[in-house]
Amino acid sequence: VIPEWQEAFNQLTLQDCVDYIRNLTINRTFDGFNREKSVVTDNLAKKFPEVKFVESDPELDHAGDIDYLGWVGDKAFGIQIKPVTAKANFGNYSPSERMKASFREFEKKYGGKVFIIFSVDDEIKNIEVLEEIKKEIARLKKLQEGGKD
């Protein structure tokens, strides 16, 4: 171990460790939850008032990477909200193969596509996704009326 690091480690207290874990897990999780919720309530729900947005259940969120569902009748599309830093950190962000598979599974079960929204605070940064969501809502409405894709 580098001598400077050894000294730093020797000065750590139990409270330092507790505070670090609290900030890393609880505060960041809470901040992420608030960011996701405000993206939906302050943006999507106002832009698309005909859609009923609901939080996904924890199993769908963790297993399927879906934060919110947007219900159009008995069909739904999915919303995955990421901080804009995710896009910056990975260049042109691309869902993993696991995420792609869970998105396909979601589409089979609920009928709608999954959209990834990048945000800063409650502001949507990839605004082009709004037009894609608008088209998906129209497609799902058409399906509700007995139309075909």
Coordinates of N, CA and C in Angstrom, one line a residue:
V1 N 0.9 -1.2 0.0 CA 0.0 0.0 0.0 C 0.9 1.2 0.0
I2 N 0.5 2.2 -0.8 CA 1.2 3.5 -0.9 C 1.2 4.2 0.5
P3 N 2.3 4.7 1.0 CA 2.3 5.2 2.4 C 1.3 6.3 2.6
E4 N 1.0 7.2 1.7 CA 0.0 8.2 1.9 C -1.4 7.6 2.1
W5 N -1.6 6.5 1.3 CA -2.9 5.9 1.5 C -3.0 5.2 2.8
Q6 N -2.0 4.6 3.3 CA -2.0 3.9 4.6 C -2.3 4.9 5.7
E7 N -1.8 6.1 5.6 CA -2.1 7.1 6.6 C -3.6 7.5 6.5
A8 N -4.1 7.7 5.3 CA -5.5 8.1 5.1 C -6.4 7.0 5.6
F9 N -6.1 5.7 5.4 CA -6.9 4.6 5.9 C -6.9 4.6 7.4
N10 N -5.7 4.9 8.0 CA -5.6 4.8 9.4 C -6.5 5.9 10.1
Q11 N -6.8 7.0 9.4 CA -7.5 8.1 9.9 C -9.1 7.9 9.7
L12 N -9.5 6.9 9.0 CA -10.9 6.7 8.7 C -11.6 6.3 10.0
T13 N -12.8 6.8 10.2 CA -13.5 6.4 11.4 C -14.7 5.5 10.9
L14 N -15.3 4.9 11.9 CA -16.5 4.1 11.5 C -17.6 5.0 11.0
Q15 N -17.7 6.2 11.6 CA -18.7 7.2 11.1 C -18.4 7.6 9.7
D16 N -17.2 7.8 9.3 CA -16.8 8.1 7.9 C -17.4 7.1 7.0
C17 N -17.2 5.8 7.4 CA -17.7 4.7 6.5 C -19.2 4.7 6.4
V18 N -19.9 4.9 7.6 CA -21.3 4.9 7.6 C -21.8 6.1 6.7
D19 N -21.3 7.2 6.9 CA -21.7 8.4 6.1 C -21.5 8.2 4.6
Y20 N -20.4 7.5 4.2 CA -20.1 7.3 2.8 C -21.1 6.3 2.2
I21 N -21.4 5.2 2.9 CA -22.4 4.3 2.5 C -23.8 4.9 2.4
R22 N -24.2 5.7 3.4 CA -25.5 6.4 3.4 C -25.6 7.3 2.2
N23 N -24.5 8.1 1.9 CA -24.6 8.9 0.7 C -24.6 8.2 -0.6
L24 N -23.8 7.1 -0.6 CA -23.7 6.3 -1.9 C -25.1 5.6 -2.2
T25 N -25.7 5.0 -1.1 CA -26.9 4.2 -1.4 C -28.2 5.0 -1.2
I26 N -28.4 5.5 0.0 CA -29.7 6.1 0.3 C -29.9 7.4 -0.4
N27 N -28.9 8.4 -0.2 CA -29.1 9.7 -0.8 C -29.2 9.6 -2.3
R28 N -28.3 8.9 -2.9 CA -28.3 8.8 -4.4 C -29.5 8.1 -4.9
T29 N -30.0 7.1 -4.2 CA -31.2 6.4 -4.6 C -32.4 7.3 -4.5
F30 N -32.5 8.1 -3.4 CA -33.6 9.0 -3.2 C -33.5 10.1 -4.3
D31 N -32.3 10.6 -4.5 CA -32.2 11.7 -5.6 C -32.6 11.1 -6.9
G32 N -32.2 9.9 -7.3 CA -32.6 9.3 -8.5 C -34.1 9.1 -8.6
F33 N -34.7 8.6 -7.5 CA -36.2 8.4 -7.5 C -36.9 9.8 -7.7
N34 N -36.4 10.8 -7.1 CA -37.1 12.1 -7.2 C -36.9 12.7 -8.7
R35 N -35.7 12.4 -9.2 CA -35.4 12.9 -10.6 C -36.4 12.2 -11.6
E36 N -36.5 10.8 -11.4 CA -37.3 10.1 -12.3 C -38.8 10.5 -12.1
K37 N -39.2 10.7 -10.9 CA -40.6 11.1 -10.7 C -40.9 12.4 -11.3
S38 N -40.0 13.4 -11.2 CA -40.3 14.7 -11.7 C -40.2 14.7 -13.2
V39 N -39.4 13.9 -13.8 CA -39.4 13.8 -15.3 C -40.8 13.4 -15.8
V40 N -41.4 12.5 -15.1 CA -42.7 12.0 -15.5 C -43.8 13.0 -15.1
T41 N -43.8 13.5 -13.9 CA -44.9 14.4 -13.5 C -44.8 15.8 -14.1
D42 N -43.6 16.3 -14.2 CA -43.4 17.6 -14.7 C -43.2 17.7 -16.2
N43 N -43.0 16.6 -16.8 CA -42.8 16.6 -18.3 C -43.8 15.7 -19.0
L44 N -43.6 14.4 -18.9 CA -44.4 13.5 -19.7 C -45.9 13.6 -19.4
A45 N -46.3 13.6 -18.2 CA -47.7 13.7 -17.8 C -48.4 14.9 -18.4
K46 N -47.7 16.0 -18.4 CA -48.2 17.3 -18.9 C -48.3 17.3 -20.4
K47 N -47.2 16.7 -21.0 CA -47.2 16.6 -22.5 C -48.2 15.6 -23.1
F48 N -48.4 14.6 -22.4 CA -49.3 13.5 -22.8 C -50.4 13.2 -21.8
P49 N -51.4 14.2 -21.6 CA -52.3 14.0 -20.5 C -53.3 12.8 -20.7
E50 N -53.4 12.3 -21.9 CA -54.3 11.2 -22.2 C -53.7 9.8 -21.7
V51 N -52.4 9.8 -21.3 CA -51.7 8.6 -20.9 C -51.7 8.6 -19.3
K52 N -52.0 7.4 -18.8 CA -51.9 7.2 -17.4 C -50.5 6.7 -17.0
F53 N -49.7 7.5 -16.4 CA -48.3 7.1 -16.0 C -48.3 6.5 -14.6
V54 N -47.7 5.3 -14.5 CA -47.6 4.7 -13.2 C -46.2 4.2 -13.0
E55 N -45.8 4.2 -11.7 CA -44.5 3.6 -11.4 C -44.5 2.1 -11.7
S56 N -43.5 1.6 -12.2 CA -43.4 0.1 -12.3 C -43.2 -0.5 -11.0
D57 N -43.6 -1.8 -10.9 CA -43.4 -2.5 -9.6 C -41.9 -2.8 -9.5
P58 N -41.4 -3.0 -8.3 CA -39.9 -3.2 -8.2 C -39.4 -4.3 -9.0
E59 N -40.1 -5.4 -9.2 CA -39.6 -6.5 -10.0 C -39.4 -6.1 -11.4
L60 N -40.3 -5.4 -12.0 CA -40.2 -4.9 -13.4 C -39.1 -3.9 -13.5
D61 N -38.9 -3.0 -12.5 CA -37.8 -2.0 -12.5 C -36.5 -2.7 -12.5
H62 N -36.3 -3.6 -11.6 CA -35.0 -4.2 -11.4 C -34.7 -5.3 -12.5
A63 N -35.7 -6.1 -12.8 CA -35.5 -7.2 -13.7 C -35.6 -6.7 -15.2
G64 N -36.5 -5.7 -15.4 CA -36.8 -5.3 -16.7 C -36.3 -3.9 -17.1
D65 N -35.7 -3.2 -16.2 CA -35.2 -1.9 -16.4 C -36.3 -0.9 -16.9
I66 N -37.5 -1.0 -16.3 CA -38.6 -0.1 -16.6 C -38.9 0.7 -15.3
D67 N -38.8 2.0 -15.4 CA -39.1 2.8 -14.3 C -40.6 3.2 -14.2
Y68 N -41.2 3.5 -15.4 CA -42.6 3.9 -15.4 C -43.3 3.2 -16.6
L69 N -44.6 3.0 -16.5 CA -45.4 2.5 -17.6 C -46.3 3.6 -18.0
G70 N -46.5 3.8 -19.3 CA -47.5 4.8 -19.8 C -48.7 4.0 -20.4
W71 N -49.8 4.0 -19.7 CA -50.9 3.2 -20.1 C -51.8 3.9 -21.2
V72 N -52.1 3.2 -22.3 CA -53.0 3.7 -23.3 C -54.0 2.6 -23.4
G73 N -55.1 2.8 -22.7 CA -56.1 1.7 -22.7 C -55.5 0.5 -21.9
D74 N -55.5 -0.7 -22.5 CA -55.0 -1.8 -21.9 C -53.6 -2.2 -22.4
K75 N -53.0 -1.3 -23.1 CA -51.6 -1.4 -23.6 C -50.7 -0.4 -22.9
A76 N -49.5 -0.7 -22.8 CA -48.6 0.2 -22.1 C -47.2 0.3 -22.8
F77 N -46.6 1.4 -22.7 CA -45.2 1.6 -23.2 C -44.4 1.8 -21.9
G78 N -43.1 1.5 -22.0 CA -42.2 1.6 -20.9 C -41.3 2.8 -21.0
I79 N -40.9 3.3 -19.8 CA -40.0 4.5 -19.7 C -38.8 4.1 -18.8
Q80 N -37.6 4.2 -19.3 CA -36.4 4.0 -18.5 C -35.8 5.4 -18.4
I81 N -35.5 5.9 -17.2 CA -35.0 7.2 -17.1 C -33.5 7.1 -16.5
K82 N -32.6 7.7 -17.3 CA -31.2 7.7 -16.9 C -30.7 9.1 -16.7
P83 N -29.8 9.3 -15.8 CA -29.1 10.6 -15.8 C -28.4 10.9 -17.1
V84 N -28.3 12.1 -17.5 CA -27.6 12.4 -18.8 C -26.2 12.0 -18.7
T85 N -25.6 11.9 -17.5 CA -24.2 11.4 -17.4 C -24.0 10.0 -17.9
A86 N -25.1 9.2 -17.9 CA -25.0 7.8 -18.4 C -24.7 7.8 -19.9
K87 N -25.3 8.8 -20.6 CA -25.0 8.9 -22.0 C -23.6 9.4 -22.2
A88 N -23.2 10.4 -21.4 CA -21.9 11.0 -21.6 C -20.8 10.0 -21.2
N89 N -21.0 9.2 -20.2 CA -20.0 8.2 -19.8 C -19.9 7.1 -20.8
F90 N -20.9 6.7 -21.6 CA -20.8 5.6 -22.5 C -20.8 6.1 -24.0
G91 N -20.6 7.3 -24.2 CA -20.6 7.8 -25.6 C -22.0 7.7 -26.1
N92 N -22.3 7.1 -27.2 CA -23.7 6.9 -27.6 C -24.2 5.7 -26.8
Y93 N -25.0 6.0 -25.8 CA -25.5 5.0 -24.9 C -26.3 3.9 -25.7
S94 N -26.0 2.7 -25.4 CA -26.7 1.6 -26.0 C -27.1 0.6 -24.9
P95 N -28.4 0.2 -24.9 CA -28.8 -0.8 -23.9 C -28.0 -2.0 -24.0
S96 N -27.7 -2.7 -22.9 CA -27.0 -3.9 -22.9 C -27.9 -5.0 -23.6
E97 N -27.3 -6.1 -23.9 CA -28.1 -7.2 -24.4 C -29.2 -7.7 -23.5
R98 N -28.9 -7.6 -22.2 CA -29.9 -8.0 -21.2 C -31.0 -7.1 -21.2
M99 N -30.7 -5.8 -21.3 CA -31.8 -4.8 -21.3 C -32.6 -4.9 -22.6
K100 N -31.9 -5.1 -23.7 CA -32.7 -5.3 -25.0 C -33.6 -6.5 -24.9
A101 N -33.2 -7.6 -24.3 CA -34.0 -8.7 -24.1 C -35.2 -8.4 -23.2
S102 N -35.0 -7.7 -22.1 CA -36.1 -7.3 -21.2 C -37.0 -6.4 -21.9
F103 N -36.5 -5.5 -22.7 CA -37.4 -4.6 -23.5 C -38.3 -5.3 -24.4
R104 N -37.7 -6.3 -25.1 CA -38.5 -7.2 -26.0 C -39.6 -7.9 -25.2
E105 N -39.2 -8.4 -24.1 CA -40.2 -9.2 -23.2 C -41.3 -8.2 -22.8
F106 N -40.9 -7.0 -22.4 CA -41.9 -6.0 -22.0 C -42.9 -5.7 -23.2
E107 N -42.4 -5.6 -24.4 CA -43.2 -5.3 -25.6 C -44.2 -6.5 -25.8
K108 N -43.7 -7.7 -25.7 CA -44.6 -8.8 -25.8 C -45.8 -8.8 -24.8
K109 N -45.4 -8.5 -23.6 CA -46.4 -8.5 -22.5 C -47.3 -7.3 -22.5
Y110 N -46.8 -6.1 -22.8 CA -47.7 -4.9 -22.6 C -48.0 -4.3 -24.0
G111 N -47.4 -4.7 -25.1 CA -47.8 -4.2 -26.4 C -47.0 -3.0 -26.9
G112 N -46.3 -2.3 -25.9 CA -45.7 -1.0 -26.3 C -44.1 -1.1 -26.2
K113 N -43.5 -0.2 -26.8 CA -42.0 -0.1 -26.8 C -41.5 0.5 -25.5
V114 N -40.2 0.4 -25.3 CA -39.6 1.0 -24.1 C -38.7 2.2 -24.6
F115 N -38.8 3.3 -24.0 CA -38.1 4.5 -24.4 C -37.1 4.8 -23.2
I116 N -35.9 5.2 -23.6 CA -34.9 5.6 -22.6 C -34.8 7.2 -22.7
I117 N -35.0 7.8 -21.5 CA -35.0 9.2 -21.4 C -33.8 9.6 -20.6
F118 N -33.0 10.5 -21.1 CA -31.9 11.1 -20.4 C -32.2 12.4 -19.9
S119 N -31.9 12.6 -18.6 CA -32.4 13.8 -17.9 C -31.3 14.5 -17.0
V120 N -31.5 15.7 -16.8 CA -30.7 16.5 -15.8 C -31.8 17.1 -14.9
D121 N -31.8 16.7 -13.7 CA -32.8 17.1 -12.7 C -34.1 16.6 -13.3
D122 N -35.1 17.5 -13.6 CA -36.3 17.0 -14.2 C -36.5 17.4 -15.7
E123 N -35.4 17.8 -16.3 CA -35.4 18.2 -17.7 C -34.9 17.1 -18.6
I124 N -35.8 16.8 -19.6 CA -35.4 15.8 -20.6 C -34.4 16.4 -21.6
K125 N -33.3 15.7 -21.7 CA -32.3 16.2 -22.6 C -32.3 15.6 -24.0
N126 N -32.8 14.4 -24.2 CA -33.0 13.8 -25.5 C -34.4 14.1 -26.0
I127 N -34.7 15.3 -26.3 CA -36.1 15.7 -26.5 C -36.7 15.0 -27.8
E128 N -35.9 14.5 -28.6 CA -36.4 13.8 -29.8 C -37.2 12.6 -29.4
V129 N -37.0 12.0 -28.2 CA -37.7 10.9 -27.7 C -39.2 11.2 -27.5
L130 N -39.5 12.5 -27.3 CA -40.9 12.9 -27.2 C -41.7 12.6 -28.4
E131 N -41.2 12.9 -29.6 CA -41.9 12.6 -30.8 C -42.0 11.1 -31.0
E132 N -41.1 10.3 -30.6 CA -41.2 8.8 -30.7 C -42.3 8.3 -29.8
I133 N -42.4 8.9 -28.6 CA -43.4 8.5 -27.6 C -44.8 8.9 -28.2
K134 N -44.9 10.1 -28.8 CA -46.1 10.5 -29.4 C -46.6 9.5 -30.5
K135 N -45.7 9.1 -31.3 CA -46.0 8.1 -32.4 C -46.4 6.8 -31.8
E136 N -45.8 6.4 -30.7 CA -46.1 5.1 -30.0 C -47.5 5.2 -29.4
I137 N -47.9 6.3 -28.8 CA -49.2 6.5 -28.3 C -50.2 6.4 -29.4
A138 N -50.0 7.0 -30.5 CA -50.9 6.9 -31.6 C -51.1 5.5 -32.1
R139 N -50.0 4.8 -32.1 CA -50.0 3.4 -32.6 C -50.8 2.5 -31.6
L140 N -50.6 2.7 -30.3 CA -51.3 2.0 -29.3 C -52.8 2.3 -29.3
K141 N -53.1 3.6 -29.5 CA -54.6 4.0 -29.7 C -55.2 3.2 -30.8
K142 N -54.5 3.2 -31.9 CA -55.0 2.5 -33.1 C -55.2 1.0 -32.8
L143 N -54.3 0.4 -32.1 CA -54.5 -1.0 -31.7 C -55.7 -1.2 -30.8
Q144 N -56.0 -0.2 -29.9 CA -57.2 -0.2 -29.1 C -58.4 -0.2 -29.9
E145 N -58.4 0.5 -31.0 CA -59.6 0.6 -31.9 C -59.7 -0.6 -32.8
G146 N -58.9 -1.6 -32.7 CA -58.9 -2.7 -33.5 C -58.1 -2.6 -34.8
G147 N -57.3 -1.6 -34.9 CA -56.4 -1.5 -36.1 C -55.2 -2.3 -36.0
K148 N -54.5 -2.4 -37.0 CA -53.3 -3.2 -37.0 C -52.1 -2.3 -37.1
D149 N -50.9 -2.8 -36.7 CA -49.6 -2.0 -36.8 C -49.3 -1.7 -38.2

